[in-house]
mmCIF file of C-alpha atoms in Angstrom:
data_model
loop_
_atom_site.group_PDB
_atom_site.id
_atom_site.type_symbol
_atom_site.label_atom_id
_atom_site.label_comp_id
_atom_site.label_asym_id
_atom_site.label_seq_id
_atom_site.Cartn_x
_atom_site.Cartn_y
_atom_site.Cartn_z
ATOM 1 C CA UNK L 11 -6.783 -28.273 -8.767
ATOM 2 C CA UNK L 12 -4.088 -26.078 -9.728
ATOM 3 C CA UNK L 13 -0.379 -27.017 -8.350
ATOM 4 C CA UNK L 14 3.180 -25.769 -9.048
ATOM 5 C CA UNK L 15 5.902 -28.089 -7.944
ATOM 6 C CA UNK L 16 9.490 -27.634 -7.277
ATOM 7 C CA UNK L 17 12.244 -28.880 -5.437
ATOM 8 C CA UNK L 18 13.497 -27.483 -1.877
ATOM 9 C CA UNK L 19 17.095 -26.979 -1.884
ATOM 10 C CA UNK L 20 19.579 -25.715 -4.363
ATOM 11 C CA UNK L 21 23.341 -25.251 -3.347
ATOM 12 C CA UNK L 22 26.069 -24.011 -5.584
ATOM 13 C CA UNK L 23 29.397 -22.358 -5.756
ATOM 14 C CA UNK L 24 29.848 -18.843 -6.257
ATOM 15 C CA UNK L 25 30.423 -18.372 -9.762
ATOM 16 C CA UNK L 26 28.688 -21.335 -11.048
ATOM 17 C CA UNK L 27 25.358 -21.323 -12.800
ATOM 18 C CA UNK L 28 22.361 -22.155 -10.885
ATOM 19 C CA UNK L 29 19.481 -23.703 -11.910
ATOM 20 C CA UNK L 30 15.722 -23.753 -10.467
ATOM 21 C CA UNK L 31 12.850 -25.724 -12.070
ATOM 22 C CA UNK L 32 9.236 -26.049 -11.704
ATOM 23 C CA UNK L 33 6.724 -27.436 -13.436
ATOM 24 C CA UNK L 34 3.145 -26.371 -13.205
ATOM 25 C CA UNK L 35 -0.560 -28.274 -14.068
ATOM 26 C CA UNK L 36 -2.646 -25.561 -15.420
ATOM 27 C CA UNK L 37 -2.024 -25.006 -19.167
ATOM 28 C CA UNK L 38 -4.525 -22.249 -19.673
ATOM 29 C CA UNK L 39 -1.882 -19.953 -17.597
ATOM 30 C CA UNK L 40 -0.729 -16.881 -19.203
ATOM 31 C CA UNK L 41 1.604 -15.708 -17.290
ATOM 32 C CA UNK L 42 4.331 -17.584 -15.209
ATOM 33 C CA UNK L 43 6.501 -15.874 -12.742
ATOM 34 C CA UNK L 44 9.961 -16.418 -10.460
ATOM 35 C CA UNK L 45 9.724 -14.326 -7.436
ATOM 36 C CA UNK L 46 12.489 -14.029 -4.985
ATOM 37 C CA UNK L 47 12.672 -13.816 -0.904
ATOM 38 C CA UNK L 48 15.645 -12.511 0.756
ATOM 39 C CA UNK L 49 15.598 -13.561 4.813
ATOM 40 C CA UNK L 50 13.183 -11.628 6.796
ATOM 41 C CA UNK L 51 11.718 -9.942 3.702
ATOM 42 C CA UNK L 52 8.480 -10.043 1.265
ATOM 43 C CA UNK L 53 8.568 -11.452 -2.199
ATOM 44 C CA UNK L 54 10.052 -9.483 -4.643
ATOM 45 C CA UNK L 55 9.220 -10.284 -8.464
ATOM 46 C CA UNK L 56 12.481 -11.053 -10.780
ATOM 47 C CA UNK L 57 10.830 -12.200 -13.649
ATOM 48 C CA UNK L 58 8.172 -13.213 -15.856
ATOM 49 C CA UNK L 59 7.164 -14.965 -19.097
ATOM 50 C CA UNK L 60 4.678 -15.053 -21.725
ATOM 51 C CA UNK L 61 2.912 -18.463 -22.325
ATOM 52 C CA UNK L 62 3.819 -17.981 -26.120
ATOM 53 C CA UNK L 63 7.169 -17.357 -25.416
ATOM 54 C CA UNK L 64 9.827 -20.400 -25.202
ATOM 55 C CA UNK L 65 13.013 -18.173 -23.490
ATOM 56 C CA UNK L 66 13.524 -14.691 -21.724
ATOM 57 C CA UNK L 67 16.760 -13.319 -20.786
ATOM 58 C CA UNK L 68 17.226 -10.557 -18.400
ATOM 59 C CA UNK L 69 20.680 -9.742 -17.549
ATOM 60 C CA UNK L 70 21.831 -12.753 -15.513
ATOM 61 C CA UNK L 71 18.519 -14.682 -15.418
ATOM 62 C CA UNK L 72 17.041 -16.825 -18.017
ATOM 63 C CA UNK L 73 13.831 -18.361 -18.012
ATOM 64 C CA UNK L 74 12.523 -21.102 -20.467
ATOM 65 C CA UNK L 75 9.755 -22.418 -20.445
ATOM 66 C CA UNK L 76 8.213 -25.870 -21.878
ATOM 67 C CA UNK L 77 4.649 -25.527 -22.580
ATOM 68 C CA UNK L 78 4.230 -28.843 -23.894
ATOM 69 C CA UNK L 79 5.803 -30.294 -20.532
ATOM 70 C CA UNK L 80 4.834 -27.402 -18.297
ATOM 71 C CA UNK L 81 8.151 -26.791 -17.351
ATOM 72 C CA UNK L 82 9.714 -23.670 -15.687
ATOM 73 C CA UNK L 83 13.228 -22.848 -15.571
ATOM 74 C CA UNK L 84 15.057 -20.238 -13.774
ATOM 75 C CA UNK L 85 18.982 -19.885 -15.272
ATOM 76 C CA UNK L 86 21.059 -17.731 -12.852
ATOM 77 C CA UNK L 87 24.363 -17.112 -14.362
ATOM 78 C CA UNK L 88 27.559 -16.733 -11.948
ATOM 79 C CA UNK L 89 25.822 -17.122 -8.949
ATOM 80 C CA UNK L 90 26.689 -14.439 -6.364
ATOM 81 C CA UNK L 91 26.252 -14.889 -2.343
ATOM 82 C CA UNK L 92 23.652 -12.219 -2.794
ATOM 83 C CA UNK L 93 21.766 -14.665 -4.730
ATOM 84 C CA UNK L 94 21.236 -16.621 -1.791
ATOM 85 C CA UNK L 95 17.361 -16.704 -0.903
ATOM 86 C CA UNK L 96 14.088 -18.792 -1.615
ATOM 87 C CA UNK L 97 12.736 -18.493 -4.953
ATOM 88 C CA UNK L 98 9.121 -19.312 -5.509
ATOM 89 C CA UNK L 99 7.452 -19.582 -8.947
ATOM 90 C CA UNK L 100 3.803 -19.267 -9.360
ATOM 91 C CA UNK L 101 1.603 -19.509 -12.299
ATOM 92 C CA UNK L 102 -1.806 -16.925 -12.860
ATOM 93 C CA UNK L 103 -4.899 -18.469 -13.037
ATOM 94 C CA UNK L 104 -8.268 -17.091 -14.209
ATOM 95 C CA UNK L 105 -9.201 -13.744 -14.876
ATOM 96 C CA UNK L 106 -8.309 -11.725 -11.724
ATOM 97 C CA UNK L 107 -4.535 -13.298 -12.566
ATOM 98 C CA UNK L 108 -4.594 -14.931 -8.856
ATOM 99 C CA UNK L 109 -1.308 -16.289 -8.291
ATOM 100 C CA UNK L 110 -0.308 -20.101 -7.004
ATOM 101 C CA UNK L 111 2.822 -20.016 -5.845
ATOM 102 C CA UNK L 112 5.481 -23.336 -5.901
ATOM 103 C CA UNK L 113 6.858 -23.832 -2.143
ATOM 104 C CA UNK L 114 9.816 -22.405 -2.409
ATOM 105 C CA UNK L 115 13.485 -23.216 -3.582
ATOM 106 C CA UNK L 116 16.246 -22.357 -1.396
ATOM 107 C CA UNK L 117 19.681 -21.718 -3.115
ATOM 108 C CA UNK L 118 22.376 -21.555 -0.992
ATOM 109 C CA UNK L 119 25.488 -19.856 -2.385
ATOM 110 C CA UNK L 120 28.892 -21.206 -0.843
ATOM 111 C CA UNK L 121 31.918 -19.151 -1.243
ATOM 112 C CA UNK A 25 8.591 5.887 -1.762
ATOM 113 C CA UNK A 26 6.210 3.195 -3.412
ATOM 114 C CA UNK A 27 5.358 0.729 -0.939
ATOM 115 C CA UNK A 28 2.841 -1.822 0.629
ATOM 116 C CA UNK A 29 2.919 -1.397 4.761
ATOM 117 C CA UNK A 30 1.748 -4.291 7.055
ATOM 118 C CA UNK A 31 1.391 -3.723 11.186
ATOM 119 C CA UNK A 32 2.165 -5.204 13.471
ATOM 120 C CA UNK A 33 5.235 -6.499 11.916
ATOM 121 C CA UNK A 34 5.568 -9.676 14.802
ATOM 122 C CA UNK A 35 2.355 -10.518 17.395
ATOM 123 C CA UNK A 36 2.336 -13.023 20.102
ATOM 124 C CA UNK A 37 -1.608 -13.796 20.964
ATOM 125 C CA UNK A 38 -3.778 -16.083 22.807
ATOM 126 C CA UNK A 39 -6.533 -18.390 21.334
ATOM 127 C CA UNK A 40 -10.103 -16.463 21.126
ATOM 128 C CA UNK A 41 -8.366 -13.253 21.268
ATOM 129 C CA UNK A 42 -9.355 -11.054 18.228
ATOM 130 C CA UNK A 43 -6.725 -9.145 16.052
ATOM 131 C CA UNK A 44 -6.808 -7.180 13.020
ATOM 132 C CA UNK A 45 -3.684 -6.728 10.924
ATOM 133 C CA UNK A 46 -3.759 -3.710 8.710
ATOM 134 C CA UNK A 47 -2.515 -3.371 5.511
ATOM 135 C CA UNK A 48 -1.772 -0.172 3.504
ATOM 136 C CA UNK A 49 -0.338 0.670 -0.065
ATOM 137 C CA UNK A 50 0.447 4.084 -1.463
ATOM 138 C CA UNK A 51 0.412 3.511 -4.713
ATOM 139 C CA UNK A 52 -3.397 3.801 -5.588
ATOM 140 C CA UNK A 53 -3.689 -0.054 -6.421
ATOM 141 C CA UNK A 54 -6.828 -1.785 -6.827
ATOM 142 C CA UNK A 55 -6.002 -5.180 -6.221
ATOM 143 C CA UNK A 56 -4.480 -6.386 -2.876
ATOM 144 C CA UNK A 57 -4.447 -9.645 -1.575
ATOM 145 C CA UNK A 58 -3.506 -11.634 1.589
ATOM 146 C CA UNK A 59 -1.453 -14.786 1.769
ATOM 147 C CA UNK A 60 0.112 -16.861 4.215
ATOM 148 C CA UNK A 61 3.569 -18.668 4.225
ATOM 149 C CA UNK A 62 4.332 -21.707 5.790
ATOM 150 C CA UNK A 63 6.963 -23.781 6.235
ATOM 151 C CA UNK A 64 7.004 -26.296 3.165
ATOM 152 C CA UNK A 65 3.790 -25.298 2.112
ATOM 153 C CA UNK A 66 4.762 -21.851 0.399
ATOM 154 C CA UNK A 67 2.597 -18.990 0.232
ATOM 155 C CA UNK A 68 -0.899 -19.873 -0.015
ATOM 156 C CA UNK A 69 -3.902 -17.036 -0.728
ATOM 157 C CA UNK A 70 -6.568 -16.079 1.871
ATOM 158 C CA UNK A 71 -8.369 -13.351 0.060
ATOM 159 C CA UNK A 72 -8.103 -10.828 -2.537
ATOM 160 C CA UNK A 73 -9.877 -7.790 -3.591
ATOM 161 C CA UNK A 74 -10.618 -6.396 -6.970
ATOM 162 C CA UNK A 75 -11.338 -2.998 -5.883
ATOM 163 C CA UNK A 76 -13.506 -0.761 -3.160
ATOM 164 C CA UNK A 77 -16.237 -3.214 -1.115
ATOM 165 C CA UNK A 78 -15.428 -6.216 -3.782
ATOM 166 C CA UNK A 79 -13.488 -9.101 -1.899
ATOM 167 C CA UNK A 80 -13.097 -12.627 -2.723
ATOM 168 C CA UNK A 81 -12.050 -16.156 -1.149
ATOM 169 C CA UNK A 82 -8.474 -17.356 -1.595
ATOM 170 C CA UNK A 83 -7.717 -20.999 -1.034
ATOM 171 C CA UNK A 84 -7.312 -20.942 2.407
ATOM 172 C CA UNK A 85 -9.981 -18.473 3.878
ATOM 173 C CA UNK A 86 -11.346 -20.549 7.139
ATOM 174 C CA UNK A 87 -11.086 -18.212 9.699
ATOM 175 C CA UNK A 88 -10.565 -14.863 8.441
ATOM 176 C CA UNK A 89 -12.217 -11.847 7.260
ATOM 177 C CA UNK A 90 -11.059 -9.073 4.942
ATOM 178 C CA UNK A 91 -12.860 -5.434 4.402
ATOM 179 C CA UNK A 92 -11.838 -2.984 1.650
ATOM 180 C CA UNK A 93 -14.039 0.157 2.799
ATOM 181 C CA UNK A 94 -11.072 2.187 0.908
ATOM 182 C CA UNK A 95 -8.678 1.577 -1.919
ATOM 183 C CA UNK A 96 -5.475 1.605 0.086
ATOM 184 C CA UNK A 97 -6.116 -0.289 3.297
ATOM 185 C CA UNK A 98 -7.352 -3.582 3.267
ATOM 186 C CA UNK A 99 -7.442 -5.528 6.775
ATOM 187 C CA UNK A 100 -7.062 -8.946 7.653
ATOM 188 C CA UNK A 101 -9.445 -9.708 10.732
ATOM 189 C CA UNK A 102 -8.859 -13.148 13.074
ATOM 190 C CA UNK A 103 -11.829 -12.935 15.104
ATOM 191 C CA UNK A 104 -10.848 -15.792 17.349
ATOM 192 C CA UNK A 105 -7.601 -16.737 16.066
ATOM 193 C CA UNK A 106 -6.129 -20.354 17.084
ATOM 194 C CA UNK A 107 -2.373 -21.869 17.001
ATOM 195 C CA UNK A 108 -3.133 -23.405 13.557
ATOM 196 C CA UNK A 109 -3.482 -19.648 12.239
ATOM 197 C CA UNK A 110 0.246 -18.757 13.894
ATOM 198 C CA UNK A 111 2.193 -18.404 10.113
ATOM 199 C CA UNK A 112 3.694 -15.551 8.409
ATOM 200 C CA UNK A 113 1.303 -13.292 6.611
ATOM 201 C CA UNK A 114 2.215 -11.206 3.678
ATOM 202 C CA UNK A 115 -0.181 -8.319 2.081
ATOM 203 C CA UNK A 116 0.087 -7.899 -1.820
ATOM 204 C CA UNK A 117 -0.996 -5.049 -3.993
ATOM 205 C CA UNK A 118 -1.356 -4.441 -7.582
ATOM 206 C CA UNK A 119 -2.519 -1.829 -9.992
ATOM 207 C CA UNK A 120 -5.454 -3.591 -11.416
ATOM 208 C CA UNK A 121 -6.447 -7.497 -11.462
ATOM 209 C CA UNK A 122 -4.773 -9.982 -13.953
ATOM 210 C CA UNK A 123 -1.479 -10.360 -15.573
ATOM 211 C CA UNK A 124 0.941 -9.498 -16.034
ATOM 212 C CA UNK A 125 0.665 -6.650 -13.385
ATOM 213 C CA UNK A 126 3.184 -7.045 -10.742
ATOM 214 C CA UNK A 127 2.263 -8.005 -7.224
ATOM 215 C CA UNK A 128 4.279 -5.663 -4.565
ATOM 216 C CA UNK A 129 4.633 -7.821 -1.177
ATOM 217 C CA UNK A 130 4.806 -5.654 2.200
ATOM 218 C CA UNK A 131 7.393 -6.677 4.685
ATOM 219 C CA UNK A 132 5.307 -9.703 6.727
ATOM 220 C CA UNK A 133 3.921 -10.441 9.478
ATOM 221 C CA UNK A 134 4.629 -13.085 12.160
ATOM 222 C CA UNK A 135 1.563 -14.233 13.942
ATOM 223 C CA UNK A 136 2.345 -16.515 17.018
ATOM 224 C CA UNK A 137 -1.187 -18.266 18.820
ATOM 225 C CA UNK A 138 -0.881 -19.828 21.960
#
């Protein structure tokens, strides 16, 4: 079945660039997402790309994605303490664009 | 103010006991959907719903039961809930099925069965 992988932990410095990957198994997904979960909160989407798309850049996040390896990458540039959370990416499958969520990367920011 | 309400926000039950979770959005959605979180498992899906009096199986849907008798509530029932059901459970809405429509989460709620 469907499955999106990626690691546990993340821990950087403030300032410093952060990087989250995933990778994912189901190539007919159109849409592949990087949501973000602050403590004691719900899920809150940051981004998203197009399957035909290789790169997206919002602000400080970039996302690229290899379709050819189904890899997902989330870029945050100078990482804040505010960046600290669990970021989950998920892929949409079928027709009602159910999600399948990764379980969950937790970047810790140190000062 | 947009948003996707869950009560209770934190329960502490017994096993057998029924409970209903509600779920609300104000934002005249027709998709919601209920997940659960667990520790190193991430969020997985219980059910969905498409619109009014159409609801589907997630992965995980041993155990519960959804209605959608109305577009902007849609339950979770645990008819006799047991400890493997205590998790956090998050409600999801969006404006219509498929991408790339985003999914608002509500708050959470953490379910505790003795």
């Amino acid at each position: 079945g469907e499955d999106v992988e990626q690691s546990l932990f993340l821990s950087v410095r403030e300032g410093d660039s952060s990087v989250i990957n995933c990778t994912y198994t189901d190539s007919s997904s159109t849409y592949l997402y990087w949501y973000k979960q602050e403590p004691g909160a719900g899920l809150q989407l940051l981004t998203y790309i197009f399957s035909n798309m290789d790169m997206k850049q919002d602000q400080r996040l970039t996302v690229l994605l290899n379709k050819k390896d189904k890899h997902l990458s989330l870029r945050i540039a100078d990482t804040q303490t505010g960046d600290s959370a669990i970021y989950f990416c998920a892929e949409s499958i079928g027709s009602q664009g159910n999600l399948i969520f990764g379980k969950g990367t937790k970047l810790s920011v140190k000062p | 103010e947009a948003q996707v309400t869950q009560n209770p926000r934190y329960l502490i039950t017994v096993t057998g006991k029924k409970l209903t979770v509600t779920c609300s959005q104000n934002m005249n959605h027709e998709y919601m959907s209920w997940y659960r979180q667990d520790p190193g498992l991430g969020l997985r899906q219980i059910y969905y719903s498409m619109n009014v009096e159409v609801t589907d199986k997630g992965d995980v849907p041993e155990g519960y039961k959804v209605s959608r008798k109305e577009k902007r509530n849609f339950p979770l029932i645990l008819e006799s809930p047991s400890p493997n059901q205590t998790s956090l459970y998050f409600c999801a809405s969006s404006l219509v099925a498929g991408t790339p429509y985003e999914q608002y989460f509500g708050p959470g709620t953490r379910l505790t069965v003795t």
